[in-house]
Coordinates of C-alpha atoms in Angstrom, one line a residue:
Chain A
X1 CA 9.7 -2.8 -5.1
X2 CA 11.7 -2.5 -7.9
X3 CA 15.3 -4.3 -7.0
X4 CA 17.4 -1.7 -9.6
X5 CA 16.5 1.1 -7.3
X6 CA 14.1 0.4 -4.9
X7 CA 11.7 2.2 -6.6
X8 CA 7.7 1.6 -6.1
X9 CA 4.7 3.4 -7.6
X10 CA 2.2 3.4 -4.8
X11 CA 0.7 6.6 -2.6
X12 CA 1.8 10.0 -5.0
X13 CA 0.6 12.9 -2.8
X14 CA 0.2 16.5 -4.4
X15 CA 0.3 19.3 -1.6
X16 CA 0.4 16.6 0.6
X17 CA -3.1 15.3 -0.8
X18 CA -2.9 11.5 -1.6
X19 CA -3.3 11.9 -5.9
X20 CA -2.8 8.0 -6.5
X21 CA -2.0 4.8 -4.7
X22 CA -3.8 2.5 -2.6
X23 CA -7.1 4.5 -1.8
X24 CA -6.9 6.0 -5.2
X25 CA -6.2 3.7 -7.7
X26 CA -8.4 1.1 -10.0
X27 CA -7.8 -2.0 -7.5
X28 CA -6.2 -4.6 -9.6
X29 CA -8.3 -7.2 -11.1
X30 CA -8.1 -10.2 -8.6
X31 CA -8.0 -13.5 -10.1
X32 CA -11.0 -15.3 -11.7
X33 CA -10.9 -18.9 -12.1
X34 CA -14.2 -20.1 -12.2
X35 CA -15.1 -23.4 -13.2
X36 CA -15.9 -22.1 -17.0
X37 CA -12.2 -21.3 -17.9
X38 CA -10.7 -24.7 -16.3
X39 CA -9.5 -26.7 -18.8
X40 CA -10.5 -24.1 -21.6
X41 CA -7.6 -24.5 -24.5
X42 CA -5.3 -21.4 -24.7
X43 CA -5.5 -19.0 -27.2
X44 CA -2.6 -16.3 -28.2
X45 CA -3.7 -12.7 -28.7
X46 CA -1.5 -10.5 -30.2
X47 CA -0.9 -7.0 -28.7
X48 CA 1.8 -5.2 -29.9
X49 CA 1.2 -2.1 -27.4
X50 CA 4.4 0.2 -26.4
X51 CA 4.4 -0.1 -22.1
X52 CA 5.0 3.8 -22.3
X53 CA 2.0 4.5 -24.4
X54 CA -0.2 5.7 -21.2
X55 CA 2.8 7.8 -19.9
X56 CA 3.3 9.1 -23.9
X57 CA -0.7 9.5 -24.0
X58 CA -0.7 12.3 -21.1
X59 CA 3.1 14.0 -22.3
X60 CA 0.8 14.8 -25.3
X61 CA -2.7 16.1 -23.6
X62 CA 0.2 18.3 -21.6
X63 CA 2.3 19.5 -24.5
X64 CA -0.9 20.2 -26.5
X65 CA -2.3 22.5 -23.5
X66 CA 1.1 24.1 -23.1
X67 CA 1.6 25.4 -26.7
X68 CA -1.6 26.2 -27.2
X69 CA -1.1 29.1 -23.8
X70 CA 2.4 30.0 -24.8
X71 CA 4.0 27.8 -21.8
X72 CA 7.3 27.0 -22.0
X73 CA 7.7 23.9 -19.7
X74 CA 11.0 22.6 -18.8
X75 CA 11.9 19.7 -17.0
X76 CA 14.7 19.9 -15.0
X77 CA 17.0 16.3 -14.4
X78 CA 20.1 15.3 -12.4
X79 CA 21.8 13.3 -9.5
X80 CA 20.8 14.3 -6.3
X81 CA 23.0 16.9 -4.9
X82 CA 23.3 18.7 -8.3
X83 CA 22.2 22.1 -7.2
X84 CA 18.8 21.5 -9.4
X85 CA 16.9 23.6 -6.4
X86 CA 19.4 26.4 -5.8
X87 CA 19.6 27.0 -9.4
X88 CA 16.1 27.3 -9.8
X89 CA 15.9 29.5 -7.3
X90 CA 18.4 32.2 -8.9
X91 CA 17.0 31.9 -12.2
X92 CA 13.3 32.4 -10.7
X93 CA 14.9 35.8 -9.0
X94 CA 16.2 36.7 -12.7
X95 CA 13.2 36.0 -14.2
X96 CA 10.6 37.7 -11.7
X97 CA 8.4 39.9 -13.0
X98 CA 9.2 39.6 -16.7
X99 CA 7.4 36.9 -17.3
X100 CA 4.6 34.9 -15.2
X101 CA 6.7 31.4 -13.5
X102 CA 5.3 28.6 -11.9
X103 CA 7.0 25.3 -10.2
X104 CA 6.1 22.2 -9.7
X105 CA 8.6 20.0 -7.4
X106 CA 8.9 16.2 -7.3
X107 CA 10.5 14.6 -4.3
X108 CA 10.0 11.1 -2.7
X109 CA 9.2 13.0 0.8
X110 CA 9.3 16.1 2.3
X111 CA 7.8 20.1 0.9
X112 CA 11.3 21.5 1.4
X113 CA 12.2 22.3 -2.2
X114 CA 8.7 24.1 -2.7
X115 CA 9.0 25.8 0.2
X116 CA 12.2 27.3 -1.1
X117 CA 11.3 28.4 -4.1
X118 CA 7.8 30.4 -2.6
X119 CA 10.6 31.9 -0.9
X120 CA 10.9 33.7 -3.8
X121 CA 7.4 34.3 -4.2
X122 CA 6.7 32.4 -7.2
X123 CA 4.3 29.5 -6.9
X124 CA 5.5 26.3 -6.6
X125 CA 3.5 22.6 -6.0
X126 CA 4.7 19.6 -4.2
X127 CA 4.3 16.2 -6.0
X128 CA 5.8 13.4 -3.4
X129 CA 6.1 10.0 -4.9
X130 CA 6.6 8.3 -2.0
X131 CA 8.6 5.3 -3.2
X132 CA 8.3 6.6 -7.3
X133 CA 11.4 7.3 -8.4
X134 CA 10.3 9.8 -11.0
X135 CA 7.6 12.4 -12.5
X136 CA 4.8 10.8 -14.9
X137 CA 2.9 12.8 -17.4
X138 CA -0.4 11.8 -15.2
X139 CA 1.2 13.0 -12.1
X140 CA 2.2 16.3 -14.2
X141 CA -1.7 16.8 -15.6
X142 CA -3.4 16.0 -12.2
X143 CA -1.7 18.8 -10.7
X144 CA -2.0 21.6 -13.1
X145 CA -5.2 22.3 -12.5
X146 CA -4.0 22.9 -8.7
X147 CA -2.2 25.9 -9.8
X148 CA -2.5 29.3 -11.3
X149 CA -0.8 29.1 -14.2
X150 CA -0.6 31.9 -17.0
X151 CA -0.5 32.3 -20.6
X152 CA 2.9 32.8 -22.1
X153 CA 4.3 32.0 -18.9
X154 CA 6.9 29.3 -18.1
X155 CA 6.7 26.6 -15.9
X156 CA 10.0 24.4 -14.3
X157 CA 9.1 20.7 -13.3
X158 CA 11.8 19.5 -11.1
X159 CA 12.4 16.2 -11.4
X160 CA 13.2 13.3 -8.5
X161 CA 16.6 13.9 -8.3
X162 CA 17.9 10.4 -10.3
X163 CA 19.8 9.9 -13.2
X164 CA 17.9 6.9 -14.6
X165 CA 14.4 6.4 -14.1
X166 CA 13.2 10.4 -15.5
X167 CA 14.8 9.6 -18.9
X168 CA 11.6 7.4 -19.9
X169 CA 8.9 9.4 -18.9
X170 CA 8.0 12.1 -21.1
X171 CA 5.8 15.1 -18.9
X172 CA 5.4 16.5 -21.7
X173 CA 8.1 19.1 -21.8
X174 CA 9.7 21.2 -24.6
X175 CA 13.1 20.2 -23.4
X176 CA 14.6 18.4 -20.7
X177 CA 17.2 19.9 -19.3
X178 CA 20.1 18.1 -17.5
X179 CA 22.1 19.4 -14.8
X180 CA 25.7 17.8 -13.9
X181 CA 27.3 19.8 -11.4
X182 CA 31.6 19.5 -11.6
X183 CA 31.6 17.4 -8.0
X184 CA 30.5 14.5 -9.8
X185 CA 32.1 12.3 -12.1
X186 CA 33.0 13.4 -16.0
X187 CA 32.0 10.0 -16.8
X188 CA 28.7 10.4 -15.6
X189 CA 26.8 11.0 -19.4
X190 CA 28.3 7.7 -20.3
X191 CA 27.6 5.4 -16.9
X192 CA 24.4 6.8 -17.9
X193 CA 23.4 7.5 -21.4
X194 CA 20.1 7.6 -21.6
X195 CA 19.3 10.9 -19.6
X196 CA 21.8 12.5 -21.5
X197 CA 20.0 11.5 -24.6
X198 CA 17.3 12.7 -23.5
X199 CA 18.5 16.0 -23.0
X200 CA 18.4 19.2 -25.2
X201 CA 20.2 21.3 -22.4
X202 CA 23.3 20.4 -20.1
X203 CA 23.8 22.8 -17.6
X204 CA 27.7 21.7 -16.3
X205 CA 26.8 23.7 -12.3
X206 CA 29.1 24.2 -9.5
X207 CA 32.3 25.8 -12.3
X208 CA 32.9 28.4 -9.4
X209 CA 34.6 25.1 -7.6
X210 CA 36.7 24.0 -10.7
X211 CA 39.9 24.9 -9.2
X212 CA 39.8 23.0 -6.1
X213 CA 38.8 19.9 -8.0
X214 CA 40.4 17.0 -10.3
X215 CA 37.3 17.7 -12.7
X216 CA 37.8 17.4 -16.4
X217 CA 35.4 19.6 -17.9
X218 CA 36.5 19.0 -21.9
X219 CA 36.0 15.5 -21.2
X220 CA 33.0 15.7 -19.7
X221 CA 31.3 17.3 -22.3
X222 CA 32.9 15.1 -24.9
X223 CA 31.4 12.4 -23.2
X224 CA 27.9 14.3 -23.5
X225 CA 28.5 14.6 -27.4
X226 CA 29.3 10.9 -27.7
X227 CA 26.1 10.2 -26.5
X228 CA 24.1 12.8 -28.0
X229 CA 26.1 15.0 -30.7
X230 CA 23.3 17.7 -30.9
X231 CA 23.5 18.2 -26.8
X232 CA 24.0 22.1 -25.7
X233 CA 26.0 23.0 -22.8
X234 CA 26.6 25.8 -20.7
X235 CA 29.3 26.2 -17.6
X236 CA 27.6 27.7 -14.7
X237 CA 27.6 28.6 -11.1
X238 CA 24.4 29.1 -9.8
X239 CA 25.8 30.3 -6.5
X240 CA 28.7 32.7 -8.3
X241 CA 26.1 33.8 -11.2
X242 CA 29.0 32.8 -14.0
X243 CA 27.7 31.7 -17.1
X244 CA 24.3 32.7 -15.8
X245 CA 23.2 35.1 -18.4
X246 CA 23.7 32.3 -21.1
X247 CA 21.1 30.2 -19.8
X248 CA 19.0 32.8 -19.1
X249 CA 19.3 33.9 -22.7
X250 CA 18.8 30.0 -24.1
X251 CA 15.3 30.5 -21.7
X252 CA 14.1 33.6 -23.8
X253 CA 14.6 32.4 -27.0
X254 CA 12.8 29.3 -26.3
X255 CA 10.4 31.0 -25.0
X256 CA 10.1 33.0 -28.1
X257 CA 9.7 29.8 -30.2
X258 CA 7.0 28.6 -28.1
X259 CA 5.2 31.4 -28.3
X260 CA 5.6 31.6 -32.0
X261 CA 4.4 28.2 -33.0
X262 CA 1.1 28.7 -34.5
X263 CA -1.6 26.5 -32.7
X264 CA -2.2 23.2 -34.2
X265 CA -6.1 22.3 -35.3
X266 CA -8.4 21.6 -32.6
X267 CA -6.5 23.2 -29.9
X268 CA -8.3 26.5 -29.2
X269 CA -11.7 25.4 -29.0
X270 CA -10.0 22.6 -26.5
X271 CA -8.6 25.4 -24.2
X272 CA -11.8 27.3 -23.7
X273 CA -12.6 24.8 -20.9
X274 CA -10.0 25.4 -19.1
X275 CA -10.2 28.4 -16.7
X276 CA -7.1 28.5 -14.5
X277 CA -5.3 29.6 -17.1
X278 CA -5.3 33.1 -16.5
X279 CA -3.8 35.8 -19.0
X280 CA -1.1 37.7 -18.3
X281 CA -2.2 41.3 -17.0
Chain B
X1 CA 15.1 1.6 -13.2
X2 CA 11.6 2.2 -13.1
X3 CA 10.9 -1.4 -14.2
X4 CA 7.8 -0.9 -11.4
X5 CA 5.9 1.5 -13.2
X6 CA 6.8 -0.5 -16.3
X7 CA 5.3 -3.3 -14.9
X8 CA 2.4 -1.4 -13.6
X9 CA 1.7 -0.4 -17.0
X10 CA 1.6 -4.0 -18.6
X11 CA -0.7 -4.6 -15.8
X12 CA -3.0 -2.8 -17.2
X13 CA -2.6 -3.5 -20.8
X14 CA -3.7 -6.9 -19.9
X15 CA -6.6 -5.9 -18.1
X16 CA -7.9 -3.8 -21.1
X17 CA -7.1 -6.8 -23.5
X18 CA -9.1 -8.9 -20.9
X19 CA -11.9 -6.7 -20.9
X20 CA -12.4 -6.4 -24.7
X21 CA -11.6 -9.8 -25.7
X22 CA -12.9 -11.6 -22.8
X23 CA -10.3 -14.0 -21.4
X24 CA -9.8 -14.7 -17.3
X25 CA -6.6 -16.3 -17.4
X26 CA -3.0 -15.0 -18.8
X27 CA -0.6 -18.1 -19.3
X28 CA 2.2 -16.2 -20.8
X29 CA 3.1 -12.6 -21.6
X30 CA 5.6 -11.8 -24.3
X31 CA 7.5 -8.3 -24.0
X32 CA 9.9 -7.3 -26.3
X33 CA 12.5 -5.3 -24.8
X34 CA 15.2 -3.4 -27.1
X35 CA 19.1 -3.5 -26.1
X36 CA 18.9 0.0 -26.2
X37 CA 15.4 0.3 -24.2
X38 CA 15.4 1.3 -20.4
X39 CA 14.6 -2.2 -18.9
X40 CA 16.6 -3.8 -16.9
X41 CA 15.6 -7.9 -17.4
X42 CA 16.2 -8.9 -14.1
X43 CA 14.9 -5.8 -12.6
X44 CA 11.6 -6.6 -14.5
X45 CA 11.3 -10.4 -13.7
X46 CA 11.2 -9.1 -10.0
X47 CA 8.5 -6.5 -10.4
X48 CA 6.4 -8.6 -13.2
X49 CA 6.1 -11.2 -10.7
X50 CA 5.0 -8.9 -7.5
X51 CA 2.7 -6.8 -9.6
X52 CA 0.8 -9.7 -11.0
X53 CA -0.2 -11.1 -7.8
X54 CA -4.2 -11.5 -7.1
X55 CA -4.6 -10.7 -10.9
X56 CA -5.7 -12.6 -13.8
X57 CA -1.9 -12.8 -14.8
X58 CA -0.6 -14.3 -11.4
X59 CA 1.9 -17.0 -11.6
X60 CA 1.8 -16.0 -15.5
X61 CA 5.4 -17.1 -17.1
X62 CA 7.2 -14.3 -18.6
X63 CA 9.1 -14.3 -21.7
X64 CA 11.4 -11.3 -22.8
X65 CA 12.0 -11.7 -26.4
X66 CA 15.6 -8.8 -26.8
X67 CA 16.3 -7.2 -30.0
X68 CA 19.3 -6.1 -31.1
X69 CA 20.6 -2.5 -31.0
X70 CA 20.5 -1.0 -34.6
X71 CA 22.4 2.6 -35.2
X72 CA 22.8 4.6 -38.5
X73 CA 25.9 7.0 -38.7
X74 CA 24.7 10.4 -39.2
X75 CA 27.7 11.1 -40.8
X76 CA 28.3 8.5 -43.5
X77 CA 25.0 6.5 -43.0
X78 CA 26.5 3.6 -42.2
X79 CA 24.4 0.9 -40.5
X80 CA 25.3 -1.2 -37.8
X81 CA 25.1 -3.5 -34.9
X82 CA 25.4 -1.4 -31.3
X83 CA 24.9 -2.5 -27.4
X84 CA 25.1 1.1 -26.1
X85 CA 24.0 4.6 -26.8
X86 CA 27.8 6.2 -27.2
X87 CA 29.2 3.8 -29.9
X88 CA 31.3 5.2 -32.3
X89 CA 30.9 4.1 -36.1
X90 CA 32.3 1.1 -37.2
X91 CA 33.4 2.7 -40.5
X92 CA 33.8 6.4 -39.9
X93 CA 34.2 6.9 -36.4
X94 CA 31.7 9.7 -36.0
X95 CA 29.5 9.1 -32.6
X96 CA 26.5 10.3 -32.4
X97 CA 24.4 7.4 -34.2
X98 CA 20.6 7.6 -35.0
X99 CA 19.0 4.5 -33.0
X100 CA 16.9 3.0 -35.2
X101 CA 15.8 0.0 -33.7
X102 CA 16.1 -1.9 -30.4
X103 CA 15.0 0.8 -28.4
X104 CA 11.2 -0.5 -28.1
X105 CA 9.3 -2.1 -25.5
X106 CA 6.3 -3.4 -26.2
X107 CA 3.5 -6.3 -25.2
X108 CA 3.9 -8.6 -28.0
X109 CA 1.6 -11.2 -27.2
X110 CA -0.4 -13.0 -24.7
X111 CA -1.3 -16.5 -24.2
X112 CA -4.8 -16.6 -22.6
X113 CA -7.5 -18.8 -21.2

C-alpha cells in the first residue's frame, strides 16, 4: 500500500464485476534462481522507458476512438466533498435530450454516485477501485464497451474524488476539468499544483455560500494562474444554478471543436469494428 | 500519490525487458524521477520494495537518480532553475513557466543476471 495515501491497485470492479486484480491480472513473475544464473557476472541494460507509457498508450487508443465518433469526454477532478456528483447531475438535466450523454463514475466502494445520476435517466457505469486511488486509461477502455455510447455524444468520467493521484493518469480526455468548491481552502491550486496544471477548466462551485464564508475568491484564482496561466474559470453554484449557463456554453463549444476536427488517417476503417457505438437517431 | 501503480508499472517494464533480453535476476533498477514529476521518493521506496516481492527483482536495490526542475518564462524566455510548478521568474516575474525538464520519470537502466 502506498504510504502517501494508502493507495493500492488490486481488485478494480466495473458494475460490480471484478475488471482487474488478483483473479484477473498476469500473476507476477515469481523468482527464478536456478543454478544457471548463480554466479553469472551482471550485465547493465539500458531502458530508458517513461513508467506512464502503458497509462499514456491506452489515453491514446481512447482519445483516437473518441474523436473519430464526435465524443467529447471530460474528466471531471476535485477533493472529495466538492459537489463533482451534484453538479453533474444538473448539467445532465440541462443537457437532456440535446445531445446523447453517458457517465462513467469512479469510486473506491459503493454504486451511489451512478445511481444518482440514472436518476436522471442518463446512463451511467460504476468503476470501483477498491484501494486505487484514481481512474487509468485501461480501466476507462475496458468499460466502454459496457456501455451504449453514441456518436457526437459526450461522455463525463468522474474521477476518485483526490487532488493528487488523477493528475498523472491521462483517460484520454479532451480536458480535465477541476472543480474547487469555495468551502475549501484558496490555497488549494498551490498545496497542490499539479492537478491544477493539469486542468483546462476550473469550475470555483458552492459561490451561492460566499457570503457566509472567509473565502477569498480573487486569490484563489490567482493562485490557479500562478500555476497554470492559460487556466479558465468559472463561479458557479450547482445547487443555485449561477454561473451555470457559462459552463454549459464552454461544453457546446467544445463540443463543436470536437466534432469539427477532421479524422486523423487510419481512424475510420479502425471504428468499423466497433458496434456499440450507435448513431444518434 | 499513486507511487503503487507507478511501481506496478515498472514491474512490468522489467518483465518485458526480461522476456526479450533473457535475464532471471534484477540487481539494481535505476529510475529517474524529475523534481517536478509526481513521485514521491519515499513513497516509492515503500511500494518498490512490496511490489517486487516473489519476482525476479525481489530484494533488487533501488536507485533514484533526481533531476533538476528546468522552467522557461513564457514571457521573456528566460531559463531557469525551479523546485515547484508556481515559481515566478527570476528576471521578469511573470508565473506561468514552461517546464521543460525534470518532469520525467523513466526506467533508466537495469543491472541484471
Amino acid at each position: 500500500m502506498c504510504l502517501t495515501c494508502g493507495c493500492g491497485t488490486n481488485d478494480v470492479f466495473i458494475r460490480g464485476k471484478q475488471a482487474r486484480g488478483a483473479s484477473t491480472a498476469a500473476a507476477p513473475m515469481r523468482i527464478h534462481l536456478d543454478a544457471a544464473t548463480q554466479g553469472e557476472a551482471s550485465r547493465i541494460i539500458k531502458l530508458e522507458q517513461d513508467i506512464l507509457a502503458k497509462n499514456d498508450g491506452f489515453a491514446d487508443k481512447n482519445r483516437s476512438l473518441f474523436s473519430a465518433n464526435g465524443i467529447l469526454a471530460l474528466n471531471l477532478v476535485s477533493s472529495p466533498g466538492s459537489g463533482k456528483t451534484t453538479l453533474l447531475v444538473k448539467t445532465l438535466e440541462a443537457l437532456k435530450g440535446k445531445v446523447p450523454l453517458a457517465v462513467i463514475e469512479g469510486d473506491q466502494q459503493t454504486d451511489n454516485d451512478a445511481e444518482r445520476i440514472r436518476a436522471t435517466g442518463v446512463e451511467a457505469i460504476q468503476i470501483n477501485t477498491g484501494k486505487g486511488c484514481h481512474l487509468d486509461a485501461q480501466m476507462v477502455e475496458r468499460s466502454l464497451p459496457q456501455m451504449s455510447l453514441h456518436k457526437q455524444g459526450m461522455l463525463f468520467i468522474e474521477n476518485v474524488g483526490n487532488l493528487v493521484c488523477p493528475a498523472a493518469f491521462d483517460l484520454g480526455e479532451a480536458a480535465k476539468v477541476v472543480v474547487l468548491s469555495v468551502t475549501e481552502g484558496e490555497d488549494k491550486p498551490l498545496k497542490y499544483p499539479d492537478m491544477f496544471k493539469a486542468a483546462k477548466l476550473m469550475l470555483l462551485n458552492k459561490c451561492d455560500l460566499l457570503p457566509y464564508l472567509t473565502f477569498d475568491v480573487a486569490r484563489a484564482e490567482e493562485y490557479a494562474r500562478r500555476v497554470n496561466p492559460d487556466i479558465q474559470i468559472f463561479r458557479i453554484s450547482a445547487t443555485s444554478g449561477e454561473g451555470m449557463p457559462a459552463w454549459l456554453e464552454w461544453l457546446r463549444l467544445k463540443h463543436i471543436t470536437i466534432n469539427s476536427l477532421p479524422p486523423q488517417a487510419g481512424e475510420g476503417a479502425g471504428m468499423r469494428g466497433v458496434g456499440y457505438i450507435q448513431p444518434v437517431a | 500519490m499513486h507511487e503503487m501503480s507507478l511501481a506496478e508499472n515498472v514491474r512490468e517494464i522489467i518483465e518485458d525487458a526480461s522476456r526479450k533480453q533473457h535475464f532471471q535476476r534484477v540487481k539494481t533498477v535505476w529510475l529517474e524521477v524529475g523534481k517536478l514529476s509526481c513521485v514521491e521518493q519515499e513513497a516509492m521506496r515503500f511500494c518498490f520494495e512490496s511490489v517486487m516481492k516473489d519476482t525476479i527483482a525481489e530484494g533488487a536495490t533501488l536507485e533514484i537518480v533526481e533531476t533538476e526542475g528546468q522552467g522557461r518564462c513564457t514571457q521573456c524566455g528566460n531559463e531557469m532553475q525551479i523546485s515547484t510548478l508556481y515559481e515566478a521568474c527570476s528576471k521578469c516575474g511573470s508565473y506561468g513557466l514552461q517546464v521543460i525538464a525534470g518532469d520525467a520519470m523513466r526506467v533508466k537502466e537495469l543491472e541484471v543476471a
